[in-house]
Short mmCIF file of C-alpha atoms in Angstrom, two decimals:
data_model
loop_
_atom_site.label_atom_id
_atom_site.label_comp_id
_atom_site.label_asym_id
_atom_site.label_seq_id
_atom_site.Cartn_x
_atom_site.Cartn_y
_atom_site.Cartn_z
CA MET A 7 55.15 65.38 92.04
CA HIS A 8 52.76 67.94 90.82
CA ILE A 9 50.28 67.22 88.00
CA VAL A 10 49.73 70.17 85.67
CA SER A 11 46.42 70.27 83.79
CA ILE A 12 46.72 71.67 80.27
CA PRO A 13 43.35 72.92 78.87
CA ALA A 14 42.33 71.61 75.52
CA PRO A 15 42.72 74.09 72.64
CA PRO A 16 39.55 75.80 71.45
CA PRO A 17 37.99 74.34 68.32
CA GLN A 18 39.15 76.10 65.17
CA PHE A 19 36.32 75.02 62.97
CA ALA A 20 32.58 75.25 63.56
CA VAL A 21 30.37 72.39 62.59
CA VAL A 22 28.01 73.41 59.77
CA VAL A 23 24.89 71.40 58.99
CA LEU A 24 23.88 71.55 55.32
CA THR A 25 20.23 71.29 54.40
CA ILE A 26 18.49 71.20 51.04
CA ASP A 27 16.03 74.02 50.35
CA PRO A 28 12.81 72.38 49.10
CA ARG A 29 11.81 75.54 47.16
CA THR A 30 12.31 75.70 43.44
CA PRO A 31 14.48 78.47 41.91
CA GLU A 32 11.35 80.16 40.55
CA GLN A 33 9.77 80.22 44.01
CA TYR A 34 12.96 81.53 45.56
CA ASN A 35 13.31 84.30 42.97
CA GLY A 36 9.68 85.24 43.58
CA LEU A 37 10.25 85.54 47.33
CA VAL A 38 13.39 87.60 46.79
CA ALA A 39 11.51 89.91 44.45
CA ILE A 40 8.71 90.40 46.96
CA GLN A 41 11.26 91.17 49.68
CA GLN A 42 13.02 93.71 47.47
CA LYS A 43 9.74 95.37 46.54
CA THR A 44 8.67 95.59 50.18
CA ALA A 45 12.01 97.11 51.17
CA ALA A 46 11.78 99.67 48.40
CA MET A 47 8.26 100.65 49.46
CA PHE A 48 9.50 101.41 52.99
CA LYS A 49 12.15 103.66 51.48
CA GLY A 50 9.37 105.73 49.93
CA LYS A 51 9.97 104.56 46.40
CA GLU A 52 8.41 101.56 44.74
CA LYS A 53 11.01 100.02 42.43
CA ALA A 54 9.91 98.19 39.31
CA VAL A 55 10.89 94.63 40.23
CA ALA A 56 10.26 91.74 37.87
CA MET A 57 7.70 89.46 39.49
CA VAL A 58 6.07 86.26 38.37
CA ASN A 59 2.86 86.80 36.36
CA ASP A 60 3.24 90.58 36.62
CA GLU A 61 2.54 92.31 33.26
CA SER A 62 2.77 95.92 34.43
CA ASP A 63 5.82 98.15 34.14
CA TYR A 64 4.97 100.12 37.33
CA GLY A 65 4.88 103.30 35.29
CA GLN A 66 8.62 103.44 34.68
CA SER A 67 10.38 104.04 31.38
CA LEU A 68 13.05 101.81 29.91
CA SER A 69 15.78 104.24 30.99
CA GLU A 70 14.61 104.04 34.61
CA ASP A 71 14.60 100.26 34.43
CA GLU A 72 18.16 100.24 33.15
CA GLN A 73 19.32 102.69 35.84
CA GLU A 74 17.86 100.59 38.65
CA SER A 75 18.72 97.21 37.20
CA GLU A 76 21.91 97.03 39.28
CA GLU A 77 19.99 97.12 42.57
CA GLY A 78 19.55 93.47 43.41
CA GLU A 79 18.82 92.11 39.92
CA SER A 80 20.92 89.59 38.10
CA ALA A 81 21.89 90.13 34.49
CA ALA A 82 19.29 87.58 33.34
CA GLN A 83 16.54 89.22 35.38
CA CYS A 84 17.48 92.65 34.07
CA PHE A 85 17.40 91.40 30.47
CA GLN A 86 13.99 89.78 30.93
CA HIS A 87 12.66 92.90 32.64
CA VAL A 88 13.80 95.25 29.84
CA GLN A 89 12.58 92.92 27.11
CA ARG A 90 9.12 92.68 28.70
CA ASN A 91 8.88 96.46 28.95
CA LYS A 92 9.90 96.80 25.30
CA LYS A 93 7.10 94.41 24.33
CA LEU A 94 4.60 96.36 26.42
CA THR A 95 5.74 99.64 24.83
CA SER A 96 5.38 98.14 21.34
CA LYS A 97 1.94 96.79 22.21
CA LYS A 98 0.79 100.20 23.47
CA ALA A 99 2.08 101.83 20.26
CA ASN A 100 0.20 99.32 18.10
CA VAL A 101 -3.01 99.88 20.05
CA ALA A 102 -2.67 103.65 19.63
CA LYS A 103 -1.98 103.24 15.92
CA ALA A 104 -5.06 101.04 15.47
CA ARG A 105 -7.17 103.55 17.42
CA ASP A 106 -5.97 106.42 15.20
CA ALA A 107 -6.75 104.39 12.08
CA GLN A 108 -10.25 103.65 13.38
CA GLN A 109 -10.85 107.35 14.07
CA HIS A 110 -9.58 108.26 10.60
CA TRP A 111 -11.97 105.75 9.04
CA ALA A 112 -14.91 107.02 11.10
CA ILE A 113 -14.28 110.61 10.05
CA ASN A 114 -13.75 109.97 6.34
CA ASP A 115 -15.92 106.96 5.48
CA PHE A 116 -19.19 108.80 5.02
CA SER A 117 -20.40 111.02 2.22
CA GLY A 118 -21.89 113.77 4.37
CA HIS A 119 -24.65 115.96 3.00
CA ILE A 120 -25.49 115.17 -0.63
CA PRO A 121 -26.71 118.25 -2.51
CA ASP A 122 -30.23 117.74 -3.82
CA ARG A 123 -29.35 118.70 -7.37
CA LEU A 124 -26.82 115.86 -7.56
CA GLY A 125 -29.51 113.33 -6.78
CA VAL A 126 -29.77 110.88 -3.91
CA LYS A 127 -30.00 107.14 -4.39
CA VAL A 128 -31.54 105.19 -1.51
CA TRP A 129 -29.82 101.85 -1.65
CA GLY A 130 -29.65 98.50 0.17
CA PRO A 131 -31.72 96.84 2.89
CA HIS A 132 -30.79 99.58 5.37
CA ASN A 133 -31.96 102.40 3.06
CA VAL A 134 -28.51 103.95 2.86
CA GLU A 135 -28.37 107.23 0.99
CA GLN A 136 -25.75 107.39 -1.75
CA LEU A 137 -24.81 109.93 -4.34
CA ASN A 138 -26.62 109.12 -7.57
CA LEU A 139 -23.67 108.28 -9.80
CA CYS A 140 -25.70 108.73 -12.96
CA PHE A 141 -24.58 112.38 -12.83
CA GLN A 142 -27.65 113.30 -14.86
CA GLY A 143 -26.27 111.44 -17.88
CA ALA A 144 -22.96 113.32 -17.88
CA LEU A 145 -20.68 110.24 -17.64
CA GLY A 146 -18.14 109.67 -20.38
CA ASP A 147 -18.74 107.40 -23.36
CA CYS A 148 -16.47 104.65 -22.02
CA MET A 149 -18.54 104.25 -18.85
CA TYR A 150 -21.90 102.70 -18.04
CA TYR A 151 -24.09 103.54 -15.07
CA SER A 152 -26.15 100.67 -13.66
CA PRO A 153 -29.47 101.87 -12.18
CA TYR A 154 -29.84 98.51 -10.46
CA SER A 155 -26.74 98.86 -8.29
CA ASN A 156 -25.74 102.55 -8.55
CA THR A 157 -22.41 101.34 -9.94
CA VAL A 158 -20.22 102.75 -12.70
CA HIS A 159 -18.56 100.21 -15.03
CA VAL A 160 -15.60 100.96 -17.29
CA ARG A 161 -14.90 99.84 -20.88
CA ALA A 162 -15.21 96.04 -21.26
CA ASN A 163 -17.09 95.71 -17.97
CA ALA A 164 -19.40 98.49 -19.15
CA ASN A 165 -20.19 96.67 -22.40
CA GLN A 166 -20.88 93.42 -20.57
CA ALA A 167 -23.01 95.09 -17.88
CA VAL A 168 -25.20 97.03 -20.30
CA ALA A 169 -25.81 93.94 -22.44
CA PHE A 170 -26.72 91.79 -19.44
CA GLU A 171 -29.02 94.33 -17.77
CA HIS A 172 -30.73 95.21 -21.05
CA ASN A 173 -31.56 91.57 -21.77
CA SER A 174 -32.35 90.33 -18.27
CA CYS A 175 -33.58 93.47 -16.48
CA GLN A 176 -31.43 92.37 -13.54
CA GLN A 177 -28.35 93.74 -11.83
CA ALA A 178 -25.05 92.90 -13.47
CA LYS A 179 -22.25 91.55 -11.31
CA VAL A 180 -19.82 94.06 -9.92
CA PRO A 181 -16.28 93.32 -11.20
CA ALA A 182 -14.39 91.17 -8.70
CA THR A 183 -11.25 93.32 -8.68
CA ILE A 184 -9.30 95.24 -6.06
CA VAL A 185 -10.53 98.48 -7.62
CA TYR A 186 -14.15 97.68 -6.76
CA LYS A 187 -13.10 96.36 -3.36
CA TYR A 188 -11.87 99.84 -2.42
CA ALA A 189 -14.71 101.64 -4.24
CA PRO A 190 -17.71 99.28 -4.50
CA CYS A 191 -19.62 101.73 -6.72
CA GLY A 192 -16.69 102.33 -9.07
CA LEU A 193 -16.55 106.07 -8.51
CA PRO A 194 -15.45 106.88 -4.94
CA CYS A 195 -18.39 107.98 -2.79
CA THR A 196 -16.44 108.93 0.35
CA PRO A 197 -13.05 110.55 1.03
CA TYR A 198 -11.91 107.23 2.50
CA GLU A 199 -12.68 105.35 -0.73
CA LEU A 200 -10.90 108.06 -2.70
CA GLU A 201 -7.85 107.76 -0.45
CA TRP A 202 -7.62 103.99 -0.89
CA LEU A 203 -8.12 104.20 -4.64
CA TYR A 204 -5.24 106.65 -4.85
CA LYS A 205 -2.99 104.46 -2.68
CA TYR A 206 -3.74 101.53 -4.97
CA TYR A 207 -3.07 103.67 -8.04
CA ALA A 208 0.25 104.90 -6.59
CA ASN A 209 1.48 101.35 -5.96
CA GLU A 210 3.94 100.50 -8.73
CA HIS A 211 3.31 96.76 -8.28
CA VAL A 212 -0.37 97.06 -9.26
CA PRO A 213 -1.30 95.53 -12.65
CA HIS A 214 -1.16 98.14 -15.38
CA ARG A 215 -4.79 97.49 -16.33
CA ASP A 216 -5.90 98.51 -12.83
CA HIS A 217 -3.74 101.64 -13.04
CA VAL A 218 -5.66 102.66 -16.15
CA VAL A 219 -9.09 101.88 -14.64
CA VAL A 220 -8.40 103.81 -11.40
CA TYR A 221 -7.07 106.78 -13.33
CA MET A 222 -10.20 106.85 -15.52
CA LEU A 223 -12.53 106.67 -12.50
CA ILE A 224 -10.81 109.41 -10.48
CA SER A 225 -10.42 111.63 -13.56
CA GLU A 226 -14.12 111.21 -14.42
CA LEU A 227 -15.20 112.31 -10.94
CA GLN A 228 -12.71 115.18 -11.01
CA LEU A 229 -13.93 116.40 -14.39
CA PHE A 230 -17.56 116.36 -13.26
CA ALA A 231 -16.78 118.09 -9.94
CA GLN A 232 -14.92 120.92 -11.70
CA GLN A 233 -18.12 121.83 -13.54
CA LEU A 234 -20.09 122.28 -10.30
CA ASP A 235 -20.35 125.18 -7.92
CA ASN A 236 -18.90 124.55 -4.44
CA SER A 237 -22.40 124.37 -2.97
CA LEU A 238 -23.20 121.45 -5.27
CA GLN A 239 -20.12 119.38 -4.43
CA ASP A 240 -20.21 116.59 -1.88
CA ARG A 241 -17.35 115.91 0.57
CA THR A 242 -15.48 113.58 -1.80
CA MET A 243 -15.53 116.14 -4.62
CA GLN A 244 -14.32 118.89 -2.30
CA VAL A 245 -11.42 116.75 -1.07
CA LEU A 246 -10.57 115.70 -4.62
CA LEU A 247 -10.35 119.31 -5.83
CA SER A 248 -8.66 120.82 -2.76
CA ASP A 249 -6.08 118.21 -1.74
CA PRO A 250 -2.80 118.65 -3.68
CA LEU A 251 -2.31 114.89 -3.52
CA TYR A 252 -4.91 114.38 -6.23
CA GLN A 253 -3.80 117.19 -8.52
CA ASP A 254 -2.04 116.44 -11.80
CA LEU A 255 -2.41 112.67 -11.68
CA LYS A 256 0.03 110.99 -14.02
CA ASN A 257 -1.79 109.53 -17.01
CA PRO A 258 -0.80 105.84 -17.29
CA ILE A 259 -2.39 105.46 -20.76
CA ARG A 260 0.53 105.34 -23.20
CA GLY A 261 -1.34 104.39 -26.33
CA PRO A 262 -4.05 102.21 -27.92
CA GLU A 263 -2.46 99.08 -26.49
CA ASP A 264 -3.26 100.28 -22.96
CA MET A 265 -6.90 100.87 -23.85
CA ASP A 266 -6.95 97.35 -25.30
CA LEU A 267 -6.05 96.08 -21.83
CA VAL A 268 -9.19 97.71 -20.43
CA GLU A 269 -11.29 96.12 -23.15
CA ARG A 270 -10.34 92.60 -22.02
#
């Protein structure tokens, strides 16, 4: 009797040992991102990969990010990547806008050369030169020039200021209004002050009383500047007479009731 040995069948299934990765998902994503970036560098192109604590956009635009988002990035990673780049783009735009505004202020917020015949007023602790707003006594009847502060007051404020300074021989308070916030001397002394006065005047939500006051101040300076030769005009006067923005200002004074507002 012969004994036949039958070999055992080969195993059909391999034994797999499962282990738990001690790394957190954030750490794993960071390692994957580093690996992807390294691989891209060896290809000769550094891909903008979202990495932990990385605020740069690697010089790529949003369109490039979207085109390459399919290369190894999940939908969530792609969304976070694009959103971060949008924030960075918005931040850069805001910084540029603020820089342009600062340059505009630096160029326009000084009076420049003041012609001698207009008169120079040395004012403040820093001996700042200002245009003498007395205008050699040529101001209108509804305005008062304070020699203590080189400030022009209008209507009711003018009456109060002249009475106070005549009796006390001291400087009257400058009106605590938005008008005098934009032009501390009343009449604009720089193109920048003139620009802000006009913007305030053009705002339809401004109190009507302030509309009247701003119109009277700009019109007074314009009337005086028109009587001067170009060589006697300062920068603000030249801008006021040459810029079409300030031509033909709409008169907000509709009648005696509007002048009564200024008297209060």
